[in-house]
């Protein structure tokens, strides 16, 4: 459940924009009724995105907020492995116009939108998180467990669950409790067993139980390889015969925290201009959302 006003100062919330927008779209589209403006522009994803975003801001009370976005399908990962995420269908037609419109909404909240070509939003989030954790507590808002590898004492991941005000707040202790591994080992896990949702295989024949057992014993893929002679013959054979894919999967799974980008903390201090937001809501015929801003927080 939510932890309202957990922090109110010196905390930056890094929002996984695509995660919130897709979640907002599918949370309403499954009913078969797409919210539209009087001119037919679909806005259901945007409408629910705003509700998710504002609920998280109200719940966790960040002093700074920035929204991070993917910038197309082509990234350094697709250059490394052409089948990376190739199994994912194209976005629904009614979602397409909402990609640009939702960014106008976040801009009306004075929340910067950041995306870097060639990288995923996760990499942008990781870069900002690592660079600014020494000065700010970091909360990452997402529905994506991939970002759990970033968790440490200063960087927490807030996973959105079904409905509103329903979050799983991951600290290092919670990651260990629920995943059975430390945050930095989650990349090692994906290197071994792959990731079906991202469409790379890891080492075929190595499942989650075997991968976890190996990591409990040897800590990392490097540790496993250094002790290869001690592995059971069948496991050793699978790993050694698929070393190229093991290393490639390990590389694909890494959250890059060195994205070349310029970013100023001062630009994302939360400062609302209700008139500016109202103008954008009116343009998208979402005036009913203005009541959300009546909370004393605003």
Short mmCIF file of N, CA, C and O in Angstrom, two decimals, residues 11 30 37 183:
data_model
loop_
_atom_site.label_atom_id
_atom_site.label_comp_id
_atom_site.label_asym_id
_atom_site.label_seq_id
_atom_site.Cartn_x
_atom_site.Cartn_y
_atom_site.Cartn_z
N UNK A 11 14.34 14.59 -2.32
CA UNK A 11 14.09 13.31 -2.99
C UNK A 11 13.70 13.56 -4.43
O UNK A 11 12.83 14.38 -4.72
N UNK A 30 -9.00 -2.30 -22.05
CA UNK A 30 -9.52 -3.66 -22.01
C UNK A 30 -11.04 -3.68 -21.91
O UNK A 30 -11.69 -4.66 -22.29
N UNK A 37 -11.37 12.89 -27.17
CA UNK A 37 -11.85 14.26 -27.19
C UNK A 37 -13.02 14.36 -28.16
O UNK A 37 -13.32 13.41 -28.90
N UNK A 183 20.48 -6.91 -5.16
CA UNK A 183 20.14 -6.18 -6.39
C UNK A 183 21.15 -6.35 -7.52
O UNK A 183 20.76 -6.57 -8.67
#
